[in-house]
PDB file of C-alpha atoms in Angstrom:
ATOM      1  CA  MET A  23      19.879 -36.408   6.167  1.00 70.00           C
ATOM      2  CA  ASN A  24      21.173 -32.846   6.192  1.00 96.00           C
ATOM      3  CA  TYR A  25      19.015 -29.704   6.376  1.00 96.00           C
ATOM      4  CA  LEU A  26      19.364 -28.841   2.683  1.00 95.00           C
ATOM      5  CA  ASP A  27      18.060 -32.318   1.812  1.00 95.00           C
ATOM      6  CA  LYS A  28      15.126 -31.811   4.183  1.00 96.00           C
ATOM      7  CA  LEU A  29      14.288 -28.481   2.552  1.00 97.00           C
ATOM      8  CA  ILE A  30      14.553 -30.051  -0.910  1.00 96.00           C
ATOM      9  CA  ASN A  31      12.330 -32.976   0.147  1.00 96.00           C
ATOM     10  CA  ILE A  32       9.448 -30.756   1.304  1.00 96.00           C
ATOM     11  CA  SER A  33       9.569 -28.536  -1.782  1.00 96.00           C
ATOM     12  CA  SER A  34       7.943 -28.751  -5.207  1.00 94.00           C
ATOM     13  CA  GLU A  35       9.545 -30.237  -8.268  1.00 95.00           C
ATOM     14  CA  SER A  36      12.235 -28.142  -9.934  1.00 93.00           C
ATOM     15  CA  ILE A  37      10.661 -25.161 -11.711  1.00 93.00           C
ATOM     16  CA  LYS A  38      13.040 -25.561 -14.640  1.00 92.00           C
ATOM     17  CA  LYS A  39      15.559 -28.159 -15.727  1.00 91.00           C
ATOM     18  CA  THR A  40      18.813 -27.879 -13.794  1.00 84.00           C
ATOM     19  CA  ILE A  41      21.597 -26.275 -15.772  1.00 82.00           C
ATOM     20  CA  ASP A  42      25.216 -25.544 -15.040  1.00 80.00           C
ATOM     21  CA  VAL A  43      25.533 -21.814 -14.392  1.00 84.00           C
ATOM     22  CA  LYS A  44      28.102 -19.754 -12.585  1.00 91.00           C
ATOM     23  CA  LEU A  45      26.873 -19.256  -9.009  1.00 94.00           C
ATOM     24  CA  PRO A  46      28.467 -18.870  -5.591  1.00 94.00           C
ATOM     25  CA  LEU A  47      29.507 -22.317  -4.327  1.00 94.00           C
ATOM     26  CA  GLU A  48      26.916 -22.378  -1.525  1.00 94.00           C
ATOM     27  CA  LEU A  49      24.083 -21.659  -3.994  1.00 95.00           C
ATOM     28  CA  LYS A  50      25.487 -24.120  -6.520  1.00 95.00           C
ATOM     29  CA  LYS A  51      24.854 -26.867  -3.941  1.00 94.00           C
ATOM     30  CA  LEU A  52      21.148 -25.996  -4.101  1.00 95.00           C
ATOM     31  CA  TYR A  53      20.865 -25.304  -7.835  1.00 96.00           C
ATOM     32  CA  SER A  54      22.647 -28.531  -8.788  1.00 94.00           C
ATOM     33  CA  ILE A  55      19.626 -30.331  -7.267  1.00 95.00           C
ATOM     34  CA  LYS A  56      16.754 -28.044  -8.303  1.00 96.00           C
ATOM     35  CA  ASN A  57      16.543 -25.000 -10.556  1.00 96.00           C
ATOM     36  CA  GLY A  58      14.022 -23.150  -8.432  1.00 96.00           C
ATOM     37  CA  PHE A  59      11.156 -24.460  -6.318  1.00 97.00           C
ATOM     38  CA  ILE A  60       8.337 -23.472  -3.998  1.00 97.00           C
ATOM     39  CA  ALA A  61       7.711 -24.664  -0.441  1.00 97.00           C
ATOM     40  CA  PHE A  62       5.455 -24.045   2.530  1.00 97.00           C
ATOM     41  CA  GLU A  63       2.358 -23.677   0.341  1.00 94.00           C
ATOM     42  CA  ASN A  64       3.966 -21.093  -1.950  1.00 95.00           C
ATOM     43  CA  THR A  65       5.187 -18.869   0.873  1.00 97.00           C
ATOM     44  CA  LEU A  66       8.847 -19.630   0.069  1.00 98.00           C
ATOM     45  CA  ARG A  67       9.912 -19.254  -3.548  1.00 97.00           C
ATOM     46  CA  ILE A  68      13.432 -20.093  -4.693  1.00 98.00           C
ATOM     47  CA  TYR A  69      13.821 -18.560  -8.153  1.00 97.00           C
ATOM     48  CA  ASP A  70      14.800 -20.498 -11.228  1.00 96.00           C
ATOM     49  CA  THR A  71      17.967 -19.085 -12.816  1.00 96.00           C
ATOM     50  CA  ASP A  72      16.080 -17.025 -15.431  1.00 94.00           C
ATOM     51  CA  THR A  73      13.921 -15.334 -12.783  1.00 95.00           C
ATOM     52  CA  MET A  74      17.020 -14.845 -10.620  1.00 95.00           C
ATOM     53  CA  LEU A  75      18.723 -12.969 -13.458  1.00 94.00           C
ATOM     54  CA  ASN A  76      15.679 -10.730 -14.060  1.00 93.00           C
ATOM     55  CA  ILE A  77      15.108 -10.011 -10.358  1.00 93.00           C
ATOM     56  CA  ASN A  78      18.751  -9.107  -9.810  1.00 94.00           C
ATOM     57  CA  ARG A  79      18.715  -6.821 -12.837  1.00 92.00           C
ATOM     58  CA  LEU A  80      15.662  -5.021 -11.395  1.00 88.00           C
ATOM     59  CA  ILE A  81      17.144  -4.810  -7.900  1.00 89.00           C
ATOM     60  CA  GLN A  82      20.475  -3.471  -9.122  1.00 85.00           C
ATOM     61  CA  GLU A  83      18.626  -0.768 -11.110  1.00 81.00           C
ATOM     62  CA  GLU A  84      16.656   0.237  -8.007  1.00 78.00           C
ATOM     63  CA  LEU A  85      19.211  -0.280  -5.213  1.00 81.00           C
ATOM     64  CA  CYS A  86      22.920  -0.531  -4.654  1.00 75.00           C
ATOM     65  CA  ILE A  87      23.045  -3.832  -2.807  1.00 80.00           C
ATOM     66  CA  GLU A  88      25.918  -6.251  -2.997  1.00 83.00           C
ATOM     67  CA  GLY A  89      24.762  -9.820  -3.118  1.00 91.00           C
ATOM     68  CA  LEU A  90      22.756 -12.165  -5.279  1.00 96.00           C
ATOM     69  CA  PHE A  91      19.003 -12.476  -4.724  1.00 97.00           C
ATOM     70  CA  PHE A  92      17.773 -16.039  -5.225  1.00 98.00           C
ATOM     71  CA  GLY A  93      14.322 -16.172  -3.638  1.00 98.00           C
ATOM     72  CA  ASP A  94      11.557 -14.430  -1.738  1.00 98.00           C
ATOM     73  CA  ASN A  95       8.716 -15.021   0.678  1.00 98.00           C
ATOM     74  CA  SER A  96       4.984 -14.386   0.512  1.00 97.00           C
ATOM     75  CA  LEU A  97       5.381 -10.849   1.904  1.00 97.00           C
ATOM     76  CA  GLY A  98       7.981  -9.886  -0.692  1.00 95.00           C
ATOM     77  CA  ASP A  99      11.084 -10.023   1.494  1.00 97.00           C
ATOM     78  CA  GLY A 100      14.043 -11.181  -0.573  1.00 97.00           C
ATOM     79  CA  PHE A 101      16.626 -13.845   0.189  1.00 98.00           C
ATOM     80  CA  CYS A 102      20.171 -13.144  -0.927  1.00 97.00           C
ATOM     81  CA  ILE A 103      23.696 -14.456  -0.559  1.00 97.00           C
ATOM     82  CA  LYS A 104      26.778 -12.332  -0.021  1.00 95.00           C
ATOM     83  CA  ASP A 105      30.203 -13.883   0.638  1.00 92.00           C
ATOM     84  CA  ASP A 106      28.605 -17.270   1.441  1.00 92.00           C
ATOM     85  CA  GLU A 107      26.379 -15.620   4.062  1.00 97.00           C
ATOM     86  CA  PHE A 108      22.611 -15.772   3.661  1.00 98.00           C
ATOM     87  CA  TYR A 109      20.307 -12.851   4.412  1.00 98.00           C
ATOM     88  CA  LYS A 110      16.671 -11.806   4.348  1.00 98.00           C
ATOM     89  CA  TYR A 111      16.202  -8.364   2.791  1.00 96.00           C
ATOM     90  CA  ASP A 112      13.256  -6.169   3.777  1.00 95.00           C
ATOM     91  CA  PHE A 113      12.562  -3.993   0.724  1.00 93.00           C
ATOM     92  CA  GLU A 114      10.209  -1.768   2.721  1.00 92.00           C
ATOM     93  CA  LEU A 115      12.913  -0.779   5.223  1.00 91.00           C
ATOM     94  CA  GLY A 116      16.040  -1.442   3.166  1.00 91.00           C
ATOM     95  CA  GLU A 117      17.432  -3.731   5.863  1.00 93.00           C
ATOM     96  CA  LEU A 118      19.451  -6.928   5.659  1.00 94.00           C
ATOM     97  CA  GLU A 119      18.943  -9.569   8.354  1.00 97.00           C
ATOM     98  CA  PHE A 120      21.602 -12.256   8.704  1.00 98.00           C
ATOM     99  CA  ILE A 121      20.182 -15.791   8.551  1.00 98.00           C
ATOM    100  CA  GLY A 122      23.196 -18.069   8.405  1.00 97.00           C
ATOM    101  CA  LYS A 123      26.613 -18.908   7.014  1.00 97.00           C
ATOM    102  CA  GLY A 124      26.404 -21.477   4.243  1.00 96.00           C
ATOM    103  CA  ILE A 125      23.453 -23.263   2.669  1.00 97.00           C
ATOM    104  CA  GLU A 126      23.225 -25.834   5.473  1.00 97.00           C
ATOM    105  CA  GLU A 127      22.802 -23.223   8.220  1.00 98.00           C
ATOM    106  CA  PHE A 128      20.403 -21.223   6.029  1.00 98.00           C
ATOM    107  CA  SER A 129      18.287 -24.362   5.461  1.00 98.00           C
ATOM    108  CA  CYS A 130      18.356 -25.290   9.165  1.00 98.00           C
ATOM    109  CA  ILE A 131      17.214 -21.863  10.339  1.00 98.00           C
ATOM    110  CA  LEU A 132      14.620 -21.565   7.579  1.00 98.00           C
ATOM    111  CA  LEU A 133      13.127 -24.941   8.515  1.00 98.00           C
ATOM    112  CA  SER A 134      13.079 -24.178  12.239  1.00 98.00           C
ATOM    113  CA  LYS A 135      11.622 -20.667  11.854  1.00 98.00           C
ATOM    114  CA  TYR A 136       9.691 -21.033   8.601  1.00 98.00           C
ATOM    115  CA  ASN A 137       6.664 -19.084   9.831  1.00 98.00           C
ATOM    116  CA  TYR A 138       8.807 -16.019  10.526  1.00 98.00           C
ATOM    117  CA  TYR A 139      10.919 -16.256   7.378  1.00 98.00           C
ATOM    118  CA  THR A 140       8.088 -17.057   4.948  1.00 98.00           C
ATOM    119  CA  GLY A 141       5.073 -15.249   6.422  1.00 97.00           C
ATOM    120  CA  TYR A 142       3.364 -18.647   6.350  1.00 98.00           C
ATOM    121  CA  SER A 143       0.513 -18.148   8.880  1.00 98.00           C
ATOM    122  CA  LEU A 144      -0.541 -14.767   7.549  1.00 97.00           C
ATOM    123  CA  ALA A 145      -0.318 -15.858   3.905  1.00 98.00           C
ATOM    124  CA  LYS A 146      -2.228 -19.075   4.607  1.00 97.00           C
ATOM    125  CA  GLU A 147      -4.990 -17.091   6.318  1.00 97.00           C
ATOM    126  CA  TRP A 148      -5.060 -14.682   3.343  1.00 97.00           C
ATOM    127  CA  MET A 149      -5.296 -17.606   0.886  1.00 97.00           C
ATOM    128  CA  GLU A 150      -8.185 -19.170   2.836  1.00 96.00           C
ATOM    129  CA  THR A 151     -10.103 -15.888   2.581  1.00 93.00           C
ATOM    130  CA  ASN A 152      -9.104 -14.908  -0.954  1.00 94.00           C
ATOM    131  CA  LYS A 153      -7.430 -17.232  -3.448  1.00 89.00           C
ATOM    132  CA  LYS A 154      -4.211 -19.087  -4.036  1.00 92.00           C
ATOM    133  CA  LEU A 155      -1.189 -16.787  -4.089  1.00 93.00           C
ATOM    134  CA  GLU A 156       0.378 -16.971  -7.541  1.00 93.00           C
ATOM    135  CA  VAL A 157       4.070 -17.881  -7.645  1.00 91.00           C
ATOM    136  CA  ASP A 158       4.998 -14.515  -9.205  1.00 94.00           C
ATOM    137  CA  HIS A 159       2.932 -12.465  -6.743  1.00 96.00           C
ATOM    138  CA  ILE A 160       3.577 -11.187  -3.239  1.00 97.00           C
ATOM    139  CA  LEU A 161       1.265  -9.889  -0.538  1.00 97.00           C
ATOM    140  CA  MET A 162       1.650  -6.132  -0.242  1.00 97.00           C
ATOM    141  CA  PRO A 163       0.500  -4.194   2.810  1.00 96.00           C
ATOM    142  CA  ILE A 164      -2.142  -1.575   2.019  1.00 95.00           C
ATOM    143  CA  ILE A 165      -0.644   0.489   4.842  1.00 93.00           C
ATOM    144  CA  PRO A 166       3.098  -0.287   5.110  1.00 94.00           C
ATOM    145  CA  PHE A 167       4.060  -2.314   8.158  1.00 94.00           C
ATOM    146  CA  SER A 168       6.764   0.225   8.992  1.00 89.00           C
ATOM    147  CA  LEU A 169       4.102   2.948   9.241  1.00 89.00           C
ATOM    148  CA  GLY A 170       1.941   0.964  11.627  1.00 90.00           C
ATOM    149  CA  GLY A 171       0.056  -1.176   9.115  1.00 93.00           C
ATOM    150  CA  GLU A 172      -1.258  -4.321  10.744  1.00 96.00           C
ATOM    151  CA  TYR A 173      -0.026  -7.804   9.979  1.00 95.00           C
ATOM    152  CA  SER A 174      -3.573  -8.833   9.083  1.00 96.00           C
ATOM    153  CA  VAL A 175      -5.450 -10.257   6.103  1.00 96.00           C
ATOM    154  CA  GLU A 176      -7.422  -7.009   5.812  1.00 96.00           C
ATOM    155  CA  ASN A 177      -4.193  -5.058   5.254  1.00 96.00           C
ATOM    156  CA  LEU A 178      -2.918  -7.270   2.412  1.00 96.00           C
ATOM    157  CA  VAL A 179      -3.423  -7.360  -1.333  1.00 96.00           C
ATOM    158  CA  SER A 180      -1.843  -9.632  -3.960  1.00 96.00           C
ATOM    159  CA  TYR A 181       0.569  -7.819  -6.242  1.00 95.00           C
ATOM    160  CA  SER A 182       2.985  -8.675  -9.043  1.00 95.00           C
ATOM    161  CA  ARG A 183       6.427  -9.399  -7.578  1.00 94.00           C
ATOM    162  CA  TYR A 184       8.173  -6.953  -9.934  1.00 92.00           C
ATOM    163  CA  LYS A 185       5.754  -4.083  -9.292  1.00 93.00           C
ATOM    164  CA  GLY A 186       5.794  -4.828  -5.572  1.00 94.00           C
ATOM    165  CA  ILE A 187       9.583  -4.624  -5.383  1.00 92.00           C
ATOM    166  CA  LYS A 188       9.545  -1.305  -7.258  1.00 91.00           C
ATOM    167  CA  ILE A 189       6.859   0.150  -4.981  1.00 92.00           C
ATOM    168  CA  LYS A 190       8.658  -1.006  -1.831  1.00 93.00           C
ATOM    169  CA  THR A 191      12.060   0.296  -2.956  1.00 91.00           C
ATOM    170  CA  ASN A 192      10.555   3.669  -3.928  1.00 89.00           C
ATOM    171  CA  PHE A 193       8.848   3.814  -0.539  1.00 91.00           C
ATOM    172  CA  CYS A 194      12.128   3.006   1.223  1.00 90.00           C
ATOM    173  CA  LYS A 195      13.957   5.765  -0.670  1.00 89.00           C
ATOM    174  CA  LYS A 196      11.228   8.306   0.124  1.00 89.00           C
ATOM    175  CA  ILE A 197      10.891   7.583   3.845  1.00 87.00           C
ATOM    176  CA  SER A 198      14.661   7.640   4.318  1.00 84.00           C
ATOM    177  CA  LYS A 199      14.416  11.416   3.806  1.00 85.00           C
ATOM    178  CA  TYR A 200      12.139  11.755   6.843  1.00 81.00           C
ATOM    179  CA  GLY A 201      13.554  12.035  10.350  1.00 78.00           C
ATOM    180  CA  ASP A 202      12.166  10.158  13.334  1.00 79.00           C
ATOM    181  CA  GLY A 203       8.876  11.603  14.510  1.00 79.00           C
ATOM    182  CA  MET A 204       8.223  13.566  11.308  1.00 79.00           C
ATOM    183  CA  GLN A 205       4.693  13.437   9.914  1.00 84.00           C
ATOM    184  CA  ILE A 206       4.336  11.429   6.691  1.00 81.00           C
ATOM    185  CA  ASN A 207       1.466  11.692   4.223  1.00 82.00           C
ATOM    186  CA  LEU A 208       0.939   8.113   3.009  1.00 83.00           C
ATOM    187  CA  GLU A 209      -0.075   9.173  -0.524  1.00 82.00           C
ATOM    188  CA  ASP A 210       3.225  11.047  -0.906  1.00 80.00           C
ATOM    189  CA  VAL A 211       5.380   8.003  -0.178  1.00 84.00           C
ATOM    190  CA  TYR A 212       3.366   4.877  -1.020  1.00 85.00           C
ATOM    191  CA  ASN A 213       1.015   4.204  -3.891  1.00 79.00           C
ATOM    192  CA  LEU A 214      -0.209   0.720  -4.777  1.00 78.00           C
ATOM    193  CA  ARG A 215      -1.654   2.014  -8.028  1.00 65.00           C
ATOM    194  CA  GLY A 216       1.837   2.406  -9.464  1.00 48.00           C
TER     195      GLY A 216
END
């Protein structure tokens, strides 16, 4: 059994019926089996094709990133593919992190380091204290991690995925104007109220 099959086997049923859509070959291997799914207790979400279209429309409006976003994790980091290479995108910092070349390597690394790539332990602890994390929600830091916010349940709140992405991308744009060591007023750069 290959790693993609293992990932498919531990995931939910397909979110929507599989359809034939134009996708990069490496993603087509995944979407020919399932049109979106969740895994690791809803800490990994692979979008169905409709959600993928909407998310990419939002991201392209907010950022100039080449690549196709096809999923996210519980902390709102996105997963994207660019030239058959798979990446994790941190919307708070505007940084791409290479995961692997091809769907097989992506699946292998995701399975072996799922806690890191999905935020599993922190999200599970949050869900034990609060409630189930909805599939279209992410856990947002009250104080951004990049500004010293703790990776703790007390620093997290459930937020709509779309609003969360907008808040994080606005934050990223604003802090990019500050040099290292400059003082930042949190209310000027980050507002969870919209």
